[in-house]
XYZ file of C-alpha atoms in Angstrom:
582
model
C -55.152 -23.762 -72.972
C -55.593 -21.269 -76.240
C -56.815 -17.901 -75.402
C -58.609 -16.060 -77.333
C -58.052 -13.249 -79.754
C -60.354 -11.424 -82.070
C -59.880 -12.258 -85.829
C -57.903 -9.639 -87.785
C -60.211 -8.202 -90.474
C -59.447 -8.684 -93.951
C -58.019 -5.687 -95.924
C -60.521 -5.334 -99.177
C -58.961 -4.789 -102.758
C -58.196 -0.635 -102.924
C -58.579 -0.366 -99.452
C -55.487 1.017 -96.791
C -54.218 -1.176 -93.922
C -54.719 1.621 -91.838
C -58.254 1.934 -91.893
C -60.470 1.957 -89.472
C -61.616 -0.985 -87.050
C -65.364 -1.973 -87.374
C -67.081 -3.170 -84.567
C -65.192 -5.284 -82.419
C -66.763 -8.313 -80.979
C -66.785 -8.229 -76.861
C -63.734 -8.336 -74.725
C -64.565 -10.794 -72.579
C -63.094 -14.357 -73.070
C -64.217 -16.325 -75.695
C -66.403 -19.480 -74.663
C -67.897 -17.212 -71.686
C -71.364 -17.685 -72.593
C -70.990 -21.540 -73.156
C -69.236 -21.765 -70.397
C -72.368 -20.096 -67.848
C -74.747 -22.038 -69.555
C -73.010 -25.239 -68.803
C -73.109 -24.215 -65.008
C -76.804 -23.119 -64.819
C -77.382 -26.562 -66.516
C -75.268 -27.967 -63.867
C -76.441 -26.509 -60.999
C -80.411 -26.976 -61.982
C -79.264 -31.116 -62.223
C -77.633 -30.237 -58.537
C -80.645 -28.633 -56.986
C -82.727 -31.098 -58.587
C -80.756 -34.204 -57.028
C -80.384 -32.240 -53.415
C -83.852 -31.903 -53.369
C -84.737 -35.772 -54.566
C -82.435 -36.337 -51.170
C -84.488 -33.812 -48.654
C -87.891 -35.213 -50.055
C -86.676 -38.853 -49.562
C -85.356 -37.950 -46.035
C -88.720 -36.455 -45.006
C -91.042 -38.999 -47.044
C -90.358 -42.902 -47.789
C -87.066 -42.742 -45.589
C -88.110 -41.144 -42.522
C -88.604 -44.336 -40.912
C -84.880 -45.968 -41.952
C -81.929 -45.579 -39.978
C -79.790 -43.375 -39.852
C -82.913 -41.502 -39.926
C -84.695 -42.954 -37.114
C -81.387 -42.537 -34.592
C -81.156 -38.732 -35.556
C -82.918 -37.440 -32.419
C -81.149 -39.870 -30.035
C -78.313 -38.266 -31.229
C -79.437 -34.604 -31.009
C -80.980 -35.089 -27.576
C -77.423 -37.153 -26.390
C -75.296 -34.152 -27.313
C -77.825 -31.958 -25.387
C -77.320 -33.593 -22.183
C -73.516 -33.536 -22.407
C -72.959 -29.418 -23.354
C -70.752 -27.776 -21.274
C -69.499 -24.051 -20.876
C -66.401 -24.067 -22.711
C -68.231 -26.597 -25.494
C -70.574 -24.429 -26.368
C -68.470 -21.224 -25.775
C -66.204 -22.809 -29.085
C -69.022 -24.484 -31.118
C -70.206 -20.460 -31.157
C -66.689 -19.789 -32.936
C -67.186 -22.124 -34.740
C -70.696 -21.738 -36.114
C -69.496 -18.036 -36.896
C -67.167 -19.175 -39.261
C -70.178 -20.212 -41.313
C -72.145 -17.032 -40.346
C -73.674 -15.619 -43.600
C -71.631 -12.283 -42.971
C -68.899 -14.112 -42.667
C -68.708 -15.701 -45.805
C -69.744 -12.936 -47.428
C -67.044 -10.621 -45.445
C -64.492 -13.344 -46.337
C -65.308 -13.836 -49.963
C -65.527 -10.631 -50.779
C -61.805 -9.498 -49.481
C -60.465 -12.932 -51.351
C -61.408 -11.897 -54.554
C -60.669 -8.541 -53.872
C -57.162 -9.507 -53.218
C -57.445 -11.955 -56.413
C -58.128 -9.063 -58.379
C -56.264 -6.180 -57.200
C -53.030 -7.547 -55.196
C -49.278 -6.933 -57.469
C -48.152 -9.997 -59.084
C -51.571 -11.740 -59.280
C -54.537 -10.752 -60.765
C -56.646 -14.003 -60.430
C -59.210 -13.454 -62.002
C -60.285 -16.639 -63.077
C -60.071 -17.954 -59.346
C -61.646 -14.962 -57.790
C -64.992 -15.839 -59.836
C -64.197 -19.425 -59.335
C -64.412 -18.673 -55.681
C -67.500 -15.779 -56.087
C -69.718 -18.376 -58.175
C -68.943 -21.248 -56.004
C -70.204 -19.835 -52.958
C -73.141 -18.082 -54.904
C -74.055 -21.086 -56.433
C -73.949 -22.735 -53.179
C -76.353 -20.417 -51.736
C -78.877 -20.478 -54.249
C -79.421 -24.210 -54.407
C -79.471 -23.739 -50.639
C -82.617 -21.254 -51.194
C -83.767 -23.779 -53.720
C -83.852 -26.746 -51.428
C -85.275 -25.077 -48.073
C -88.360 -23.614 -50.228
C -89.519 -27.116 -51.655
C -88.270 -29.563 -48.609
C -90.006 -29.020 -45.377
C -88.020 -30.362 -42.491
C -88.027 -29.391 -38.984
C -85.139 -28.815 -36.835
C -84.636 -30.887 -33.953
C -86.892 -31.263 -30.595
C -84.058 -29.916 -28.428
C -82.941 -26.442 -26.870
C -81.461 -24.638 -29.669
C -78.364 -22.578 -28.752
C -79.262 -20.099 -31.397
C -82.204 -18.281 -33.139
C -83.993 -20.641 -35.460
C -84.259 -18.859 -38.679
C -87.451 -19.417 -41.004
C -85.651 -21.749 -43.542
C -86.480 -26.013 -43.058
C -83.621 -27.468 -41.196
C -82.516 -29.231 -44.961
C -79.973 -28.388 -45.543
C -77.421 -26.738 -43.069
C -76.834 -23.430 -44.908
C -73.976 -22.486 -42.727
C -72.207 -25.634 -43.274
C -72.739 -25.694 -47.190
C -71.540 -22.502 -47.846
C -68.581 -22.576 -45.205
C -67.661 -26.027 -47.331
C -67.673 -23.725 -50.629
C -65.650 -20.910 -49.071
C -63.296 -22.587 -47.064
C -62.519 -25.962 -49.318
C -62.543 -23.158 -52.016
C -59.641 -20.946 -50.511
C -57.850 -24.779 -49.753
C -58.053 -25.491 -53.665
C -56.849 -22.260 -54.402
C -54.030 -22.658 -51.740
C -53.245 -25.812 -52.894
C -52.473 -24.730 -56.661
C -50.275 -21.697 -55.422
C -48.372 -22.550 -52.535
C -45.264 -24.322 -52.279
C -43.102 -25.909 -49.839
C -43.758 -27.667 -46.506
C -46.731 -25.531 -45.496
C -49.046 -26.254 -48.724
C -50.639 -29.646 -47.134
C -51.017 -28.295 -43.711
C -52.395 -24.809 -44.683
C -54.723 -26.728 -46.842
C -55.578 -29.365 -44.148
C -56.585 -26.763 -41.969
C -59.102 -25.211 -44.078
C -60.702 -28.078 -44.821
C -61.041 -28.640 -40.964
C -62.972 -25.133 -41.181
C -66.665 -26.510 -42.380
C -66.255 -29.564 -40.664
C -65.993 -27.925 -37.420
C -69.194 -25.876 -38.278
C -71.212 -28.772 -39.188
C -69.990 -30.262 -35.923
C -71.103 -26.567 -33.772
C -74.092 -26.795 -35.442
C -75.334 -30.370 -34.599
C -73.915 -29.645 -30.543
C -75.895 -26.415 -30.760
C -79.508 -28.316 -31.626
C -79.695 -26.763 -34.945
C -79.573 -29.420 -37.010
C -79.916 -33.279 -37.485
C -76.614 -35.377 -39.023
C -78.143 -35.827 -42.921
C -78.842 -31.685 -42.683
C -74.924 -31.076 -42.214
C -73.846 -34.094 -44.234
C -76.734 -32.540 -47.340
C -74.928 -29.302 -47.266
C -71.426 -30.487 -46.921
C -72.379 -32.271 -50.463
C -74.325 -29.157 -51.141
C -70.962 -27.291 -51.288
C -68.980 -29.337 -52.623
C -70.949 -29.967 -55.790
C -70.925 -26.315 -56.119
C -67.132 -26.006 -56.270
C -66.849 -29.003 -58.386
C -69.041 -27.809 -61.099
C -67.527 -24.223 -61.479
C -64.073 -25.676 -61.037
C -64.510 -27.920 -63.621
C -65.828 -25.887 -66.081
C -63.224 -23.072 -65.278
C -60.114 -24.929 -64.837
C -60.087 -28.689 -66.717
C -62.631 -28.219 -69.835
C -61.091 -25.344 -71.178
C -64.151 -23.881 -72.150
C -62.941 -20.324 -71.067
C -60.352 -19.031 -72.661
C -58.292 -16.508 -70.777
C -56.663 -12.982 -71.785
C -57.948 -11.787 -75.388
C -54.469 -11.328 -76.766
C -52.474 -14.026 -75.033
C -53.379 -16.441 -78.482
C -50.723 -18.923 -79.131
C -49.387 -18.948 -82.594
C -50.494 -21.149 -85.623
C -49.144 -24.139 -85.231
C -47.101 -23.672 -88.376
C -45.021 -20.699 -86.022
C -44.657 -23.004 -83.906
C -41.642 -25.270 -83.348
C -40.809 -28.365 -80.889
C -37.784 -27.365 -78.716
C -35.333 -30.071 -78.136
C -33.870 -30.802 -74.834
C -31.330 -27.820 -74.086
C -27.665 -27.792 -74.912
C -25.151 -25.360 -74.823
C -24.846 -22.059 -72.009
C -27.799 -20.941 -70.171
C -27.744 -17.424 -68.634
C -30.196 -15.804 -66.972
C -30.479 -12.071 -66.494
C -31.930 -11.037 -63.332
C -32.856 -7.503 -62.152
C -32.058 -7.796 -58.732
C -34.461 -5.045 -57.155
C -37.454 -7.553 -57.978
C -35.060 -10.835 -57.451
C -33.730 -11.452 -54.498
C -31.618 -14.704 -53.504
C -34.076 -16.889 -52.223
C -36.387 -16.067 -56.058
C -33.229 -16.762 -57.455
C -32.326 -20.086 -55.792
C -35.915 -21.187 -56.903
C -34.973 -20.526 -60.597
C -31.818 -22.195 -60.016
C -34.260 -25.374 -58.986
C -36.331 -25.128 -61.488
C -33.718 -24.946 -64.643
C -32.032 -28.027 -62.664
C -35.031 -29.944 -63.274
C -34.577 -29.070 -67.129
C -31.083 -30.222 -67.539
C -29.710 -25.921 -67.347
C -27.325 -27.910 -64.214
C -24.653 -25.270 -64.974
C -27.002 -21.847 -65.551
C -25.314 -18.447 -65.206
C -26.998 -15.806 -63.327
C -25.785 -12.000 -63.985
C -27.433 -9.075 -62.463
C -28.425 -6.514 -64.168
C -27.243 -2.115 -63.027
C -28.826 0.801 -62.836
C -26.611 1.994 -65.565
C -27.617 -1.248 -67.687
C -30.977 -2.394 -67.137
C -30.195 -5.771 -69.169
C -29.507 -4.876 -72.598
C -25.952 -5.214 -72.141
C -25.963 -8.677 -70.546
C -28.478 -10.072 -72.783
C -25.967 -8.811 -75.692
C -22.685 -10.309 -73.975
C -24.496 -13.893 -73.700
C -25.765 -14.023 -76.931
C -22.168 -12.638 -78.364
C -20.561 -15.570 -75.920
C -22.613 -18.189 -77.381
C -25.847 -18.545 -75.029
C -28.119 -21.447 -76.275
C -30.516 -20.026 -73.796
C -30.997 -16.316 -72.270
C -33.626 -15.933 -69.338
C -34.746 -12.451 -68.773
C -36.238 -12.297 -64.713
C -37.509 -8.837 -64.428
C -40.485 -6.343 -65.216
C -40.881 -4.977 -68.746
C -37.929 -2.655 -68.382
C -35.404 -5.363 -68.077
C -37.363 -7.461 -70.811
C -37.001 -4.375 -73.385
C -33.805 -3.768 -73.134
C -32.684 -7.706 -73.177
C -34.978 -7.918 -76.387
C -33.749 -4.628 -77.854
C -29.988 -6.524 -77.880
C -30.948 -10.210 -78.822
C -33.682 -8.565 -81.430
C -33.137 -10.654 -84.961
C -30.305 -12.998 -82.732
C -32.237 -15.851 -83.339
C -31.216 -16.814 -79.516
C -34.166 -18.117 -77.336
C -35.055 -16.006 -74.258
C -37.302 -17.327 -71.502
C -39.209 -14.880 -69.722
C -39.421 -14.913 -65.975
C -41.912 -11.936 -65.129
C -41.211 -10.204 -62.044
C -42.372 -6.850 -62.014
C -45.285 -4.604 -61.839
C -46.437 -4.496 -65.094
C -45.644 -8.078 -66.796
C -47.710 -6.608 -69.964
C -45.515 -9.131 -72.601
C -46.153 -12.287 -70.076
C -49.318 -11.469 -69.412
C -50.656 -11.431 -73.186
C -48.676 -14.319 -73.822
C -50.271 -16.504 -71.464
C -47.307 -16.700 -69.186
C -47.438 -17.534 -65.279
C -46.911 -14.616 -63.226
C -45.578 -16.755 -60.605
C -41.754 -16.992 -61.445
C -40.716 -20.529 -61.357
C -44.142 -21.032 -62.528
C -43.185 -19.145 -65.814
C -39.842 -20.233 -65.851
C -40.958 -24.270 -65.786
C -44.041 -23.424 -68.393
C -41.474 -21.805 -70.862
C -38.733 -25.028 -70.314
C -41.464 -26.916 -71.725
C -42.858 -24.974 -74.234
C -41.948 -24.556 -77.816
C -40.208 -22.044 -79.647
C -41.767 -18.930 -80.809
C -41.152 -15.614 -82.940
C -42.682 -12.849 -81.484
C -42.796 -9.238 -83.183
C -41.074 -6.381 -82.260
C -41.742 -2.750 -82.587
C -38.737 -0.955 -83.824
C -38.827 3.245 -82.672
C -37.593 6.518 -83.264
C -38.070 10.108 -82.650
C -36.188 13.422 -81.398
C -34.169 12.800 -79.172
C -34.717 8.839 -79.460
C -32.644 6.631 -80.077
C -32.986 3.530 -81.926
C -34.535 0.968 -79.974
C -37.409 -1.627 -79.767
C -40.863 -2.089 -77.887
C -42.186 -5.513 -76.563
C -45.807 -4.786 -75.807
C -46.964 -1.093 -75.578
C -45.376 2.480 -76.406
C -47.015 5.958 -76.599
C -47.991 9.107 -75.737
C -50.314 11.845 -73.760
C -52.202 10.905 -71.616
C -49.854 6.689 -70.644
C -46.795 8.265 -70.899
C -47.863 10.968 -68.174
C -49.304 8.336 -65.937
C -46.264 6.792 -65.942
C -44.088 9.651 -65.399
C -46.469 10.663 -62.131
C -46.510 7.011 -60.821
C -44.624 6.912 -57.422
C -41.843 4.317 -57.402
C -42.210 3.833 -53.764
C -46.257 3.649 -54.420
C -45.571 1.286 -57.554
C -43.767 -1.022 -54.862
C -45.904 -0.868 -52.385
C -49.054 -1.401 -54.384
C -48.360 -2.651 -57.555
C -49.930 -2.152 -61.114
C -52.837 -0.366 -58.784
C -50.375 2.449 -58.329
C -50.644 3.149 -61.940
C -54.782 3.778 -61.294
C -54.289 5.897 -58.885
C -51.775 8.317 -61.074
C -54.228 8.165 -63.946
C -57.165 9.806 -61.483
C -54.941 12.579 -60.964
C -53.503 12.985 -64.472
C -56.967 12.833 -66.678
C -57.432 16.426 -67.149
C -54.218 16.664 -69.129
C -54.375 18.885 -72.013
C -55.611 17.407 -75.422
C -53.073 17.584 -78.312
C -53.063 17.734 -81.698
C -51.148 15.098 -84.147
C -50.759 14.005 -87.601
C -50.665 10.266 -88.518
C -49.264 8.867 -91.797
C -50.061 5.324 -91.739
C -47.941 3.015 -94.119
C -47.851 5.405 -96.428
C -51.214 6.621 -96.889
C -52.488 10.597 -96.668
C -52.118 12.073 -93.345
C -54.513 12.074 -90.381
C -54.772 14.848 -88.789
C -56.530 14.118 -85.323
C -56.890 15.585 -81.351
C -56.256 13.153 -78.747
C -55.615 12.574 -75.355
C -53.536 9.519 -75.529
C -51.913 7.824 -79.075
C -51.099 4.233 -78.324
C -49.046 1.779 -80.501
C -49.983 -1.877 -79.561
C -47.493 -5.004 -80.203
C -50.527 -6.644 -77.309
C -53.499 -5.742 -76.324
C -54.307 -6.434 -72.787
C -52.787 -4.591 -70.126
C -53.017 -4.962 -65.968
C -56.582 -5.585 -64.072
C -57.728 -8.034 -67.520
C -58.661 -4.267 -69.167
C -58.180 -5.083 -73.379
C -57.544 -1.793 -75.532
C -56.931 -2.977 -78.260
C -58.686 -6.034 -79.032
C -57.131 -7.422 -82.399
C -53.533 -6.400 -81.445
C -51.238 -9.828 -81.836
C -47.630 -10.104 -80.603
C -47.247 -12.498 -84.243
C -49.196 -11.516 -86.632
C -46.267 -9.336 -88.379
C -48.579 -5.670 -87.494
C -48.515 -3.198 -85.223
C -51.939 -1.573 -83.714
C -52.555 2.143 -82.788
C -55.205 3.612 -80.724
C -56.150 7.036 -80.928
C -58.147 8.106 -77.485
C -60.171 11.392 -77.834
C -63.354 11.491 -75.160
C -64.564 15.133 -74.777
C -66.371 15.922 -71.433
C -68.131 12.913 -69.328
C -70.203 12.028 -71.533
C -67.331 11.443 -74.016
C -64.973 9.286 -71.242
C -68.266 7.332 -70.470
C -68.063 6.467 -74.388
C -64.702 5.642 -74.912
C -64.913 3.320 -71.476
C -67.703 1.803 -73.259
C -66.373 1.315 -76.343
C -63.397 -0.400 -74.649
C -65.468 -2.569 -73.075
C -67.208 -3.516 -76.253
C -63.904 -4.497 -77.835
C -63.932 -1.630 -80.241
C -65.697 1.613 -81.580
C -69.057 1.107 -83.056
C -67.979 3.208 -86.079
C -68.405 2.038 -89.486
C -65.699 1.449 -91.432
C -64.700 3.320 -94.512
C -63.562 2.641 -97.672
C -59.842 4.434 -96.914
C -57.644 6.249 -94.558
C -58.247 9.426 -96.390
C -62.350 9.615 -95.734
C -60.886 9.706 -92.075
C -59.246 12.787 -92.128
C -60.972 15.566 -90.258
C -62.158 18.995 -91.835
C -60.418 20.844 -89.286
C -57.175 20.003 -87.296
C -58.567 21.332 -84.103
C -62.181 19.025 -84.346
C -60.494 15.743 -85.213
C -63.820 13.515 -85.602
C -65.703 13.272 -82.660
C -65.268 9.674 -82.325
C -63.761 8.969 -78.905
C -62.033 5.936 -79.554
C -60.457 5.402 -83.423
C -58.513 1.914 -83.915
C -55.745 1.020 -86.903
C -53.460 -1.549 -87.938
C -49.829 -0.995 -89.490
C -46.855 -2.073 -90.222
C -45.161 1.667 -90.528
C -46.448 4.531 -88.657
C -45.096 8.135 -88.449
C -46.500 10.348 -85.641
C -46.297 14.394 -85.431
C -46.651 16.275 -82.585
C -47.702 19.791 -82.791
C -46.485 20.405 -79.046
C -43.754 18.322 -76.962
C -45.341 15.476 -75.570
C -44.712 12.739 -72.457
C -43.715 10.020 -73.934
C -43.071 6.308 -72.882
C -41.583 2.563 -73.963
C -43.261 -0.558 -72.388
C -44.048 1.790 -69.372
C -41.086 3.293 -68.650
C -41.065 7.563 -69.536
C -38.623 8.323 -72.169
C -37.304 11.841 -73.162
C -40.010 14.268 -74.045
C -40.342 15.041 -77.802
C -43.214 15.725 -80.889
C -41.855 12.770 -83.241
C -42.523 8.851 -83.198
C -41.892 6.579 -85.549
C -42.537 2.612 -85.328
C -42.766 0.322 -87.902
C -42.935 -3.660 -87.052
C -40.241 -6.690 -87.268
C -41.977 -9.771 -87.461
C -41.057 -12.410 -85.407
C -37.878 -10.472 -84.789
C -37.755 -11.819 -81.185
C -37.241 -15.758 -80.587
C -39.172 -17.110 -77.252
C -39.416 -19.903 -75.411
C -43.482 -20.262 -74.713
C -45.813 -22.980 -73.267
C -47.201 -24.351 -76.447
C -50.168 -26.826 -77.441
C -53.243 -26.559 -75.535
C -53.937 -27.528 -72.412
């Protein structure tokens, strides 16, 4: 499926490239808005239709069977309870407590959201609407269908809702047939059916607690079981198979005339593995999954500590690799693309780190084989690069995101122990402590245009524009659109964060744009403009430093030092990527 990326504003006749961003449209995913619409339409057509049901069961149909054998059955089950009967239906019946699937849901998409390697987001509020949904064409149904419960003793308190529908077996169907649809599309191996069997067992066994207990008659539990289920259809379909949503704003695949058809493989395969994040077992898996694409005879070389993959990725492609897949974070994928920059070689990427900024704007899987199978069958792709310099620099190239201030100190205070342990949330928790870093001061030439002179907290050049938790900074950054992005960051006092969060959020500064780069340039060094968040696009950019700076490549700290300069090589990288839409 194409995600969506804002459009790239036009560059007027006498004006710089470097200019300004105007007001960037929203972050969130494109098709959002036609996307909740068709739901609420949905769901109004759902309570209408489970309330048609409840008024036939209590009107014309009363007198029909099944209706008319209801309390035959209610008062048969009430004459057969036992201790240890009703001692489980209790279990039971809590699994569909309200707390309980509220206490369940609520750590699920948590752990969506904030666990390494994942975020879901897009099945956390699958899961969160669902159930929501669920509950309010529950509240829907019970205020306009009167129905009252059954004429036996009730094992539990009768709350003041009609006895259509069973609200604890509707929304344990929506939680628990949920988590099985979400287990189904992410586990593999033996244990997928039966892990997914079981939950489904989950809100069957409630509806069956709940007709022992005398709570409810058979069409109650079988109305919410449907209840719930037309919930999760609905929001699963119009999240997952109509492609109405589209995901991350910078993952955009490229015009199809970027695009080209990759033939069956031929030729050596190698794959370059960092094998702190890739143990055997990960790396059998690969081996699987490039078997299925005809890569039978795939070579796997580790990468060091002295050479984090730049090396290997330059002996394959210097030994004739048709194929080079990079498994790591976006350490190993720097350095791998810093060698086979301009090669013309294909890599593959196989993200399996913390970060995963490159796979995640691209669209890529984070699971590995997952990534590894989407790329097999993708297309081929040329990707920019962002070539870099400074004092005591080096040469080298950027995938997705270098910088300085306020990143490149985060990075350096982020735990490697705590990055392991937690993940990309690691990173959040070194920014809390590293926000009161001192602001600096630093002049920006811009493709040749006058000089900027600016004070900042953080400068940020942008190959993407996404980065982990679904957070976009730089909305119109593209990884093939031959430009480079920067973002200046400069909130004074809380009032001043609160604006630049906000901004962010928007998808851009509500500043207007000007005519040139010059009309930018602040009075006076030390007041730079009082804008807290400035946006530009380049191709060349040359950064100053009045002080020495933390600086950092794709997240990884690099020497201190009070010189950058980038400048962009289109489609300098060639990828393999999933490609069409889906």
């Amino acid at each position: 499926m194409p995600t969506a990326v804002p459009e790239r504003p036009t560059v007027l006749p006498g004006e710089s490239p470097g200019a300004a961003r105007p007001a960037r449209t929203p972050a969130l995913p494109r098709g959002s808005g036609r996307t909740a619409a068709r739901i609420g339409a949905l769901t109004l057509c759902q309570a209408a239709l489970m309330v048609g049901i409840g008024l036939l069961i209590t009107g014309p149909a009363r007198g029909v069977w099944p209706m008319t054998a209801e309390d035959d059955l209610n008062e048969a089950l009430e004459e057969h309870r036992t201790g240890a009967l009703t001692t489980v239906s209790w279990f039971a019946s809590e699994a569909g407590n309200t707390l309980t699937i509220i206490a369940i849901t609520l750590a699920v998409c948590l752990g969506l959201i904030l666990i390494p390697r994942l975020p879901m987001w897009r099945q956390a509020v699958f899961l969160a609407v669902g159930v929501s949904l669920q509950a309010l064409v529950f509240l829907i149904i019970t205020a306009s269908v009167d129905r009252h419960r059954p004429e036996v003793d009730r094992l539990d308190a009768s709350p003041p809702t009609s006895s259509y529908t069973s609200g604890h077996t509707g929304a344990a169907t929506a939680l628990y047939a949920g988590l099985a649809a979400l287990a189904l599309s992410r586990i593999r191996g033996p244990w997928r059916k039966v892990v997914c069997g079981l939950l489904l067992l989950v809100p069957l066994m409630v509806a069956l607690s709940r007709l022992y207990r005398g709570m409810h008659h058979p069409t109650d539990l079988v109305g919410g079981l449907v209840n719930g289920s037309l919930s999760l259809l609905i929001v699963g379909r119009a999240l997952f198979t109509e492609g109405t949503v589209a995901a991350a704003p910078s993952a955009r695949p490229a015009p199809a005339a970027a695009t080209v058809r990759r033939e069956p493989a031929s030729g050596r395969t190698v794959v370059v593995y960092n094998p702190t994040v890739t143990d055997e077992s990960a790396c059998a898996a690969l081996r699987d999954v490039l078997r299925q694409h005809g890569h039978a005879e795939a070579e796997f070389v580790p990468t060091t500590a002295e050479d984090t993959g730049g090396g290997q990725a330059a002996r394959a492609v210097r030994d004739g690799a048709a194929l080079v897949v990079v498994c790591g974070g976006d350490g190993t994928l720097r350095a791998a693309a810093d060698a086979m920059a301009g090669s013309g070689v294909p890599l593959a990427l196989v993200p399996s780190g913390t970060g995963n900024l490159l796979a995640r704007n691209l669209g890529l899987p984070l699971s590995p084989t997952g990534a590894l199978d989407a790329a097999l069958r993708g297309s081929v792709r040329h990707i920019d690069l962002g070539r870099i310099e400074g004092d005591a620099l080096e040469v080298t190239h950027f995938a997705a995101m270098s910088g300085a201030g306020l990143d490149a100190a985060i990075m350096e205070n982020t735990d490697d122990r705590t990055k392991s342990f937690l993940g990309w949330p690691a990173y959040v928790l070194a920014g809390i402590t590293t926000l009161r870093a001192p602001r600096m001061h630093v002049t920006v030439r811009l493709d040749g245009a006058p000089a900027l002179r600016r004070t900042a907290r953080m400068v940020l050049l942008a190959n993407v524009g996404t980065v982990q938790g679904g957070l976009t900074l730089v909305p119109a950054a593209r990884p093939d659109d031959g430009r480079l992005d920067l973002l200046i960051l400069d909130p004074r006092g809380p009032g001043g964060w609160i604006r630049a969060l906000g901004a962010l959020l928007r998808g851009g500064a509500r500043t207007p744009r000007p005519t040139s780069v010059d009309t930018l340039t602040a009075p006076d060094a030390d007041a730079g403009t009082g804008v807290p968040v400035e946006f530009f696009t380049f191709r060349r950019a040359e950064l100053t430093f009045e002080s020495v700076q933390s600086r950092e490549l794709d997240g990884d700290p690099v020497a201190p030092g009070r010189r950058l300069t980038a400048e962009v090589r289109p489609g300098a990288l060639t990828m393999l990527l999933p490609s069409g839409e889906k």
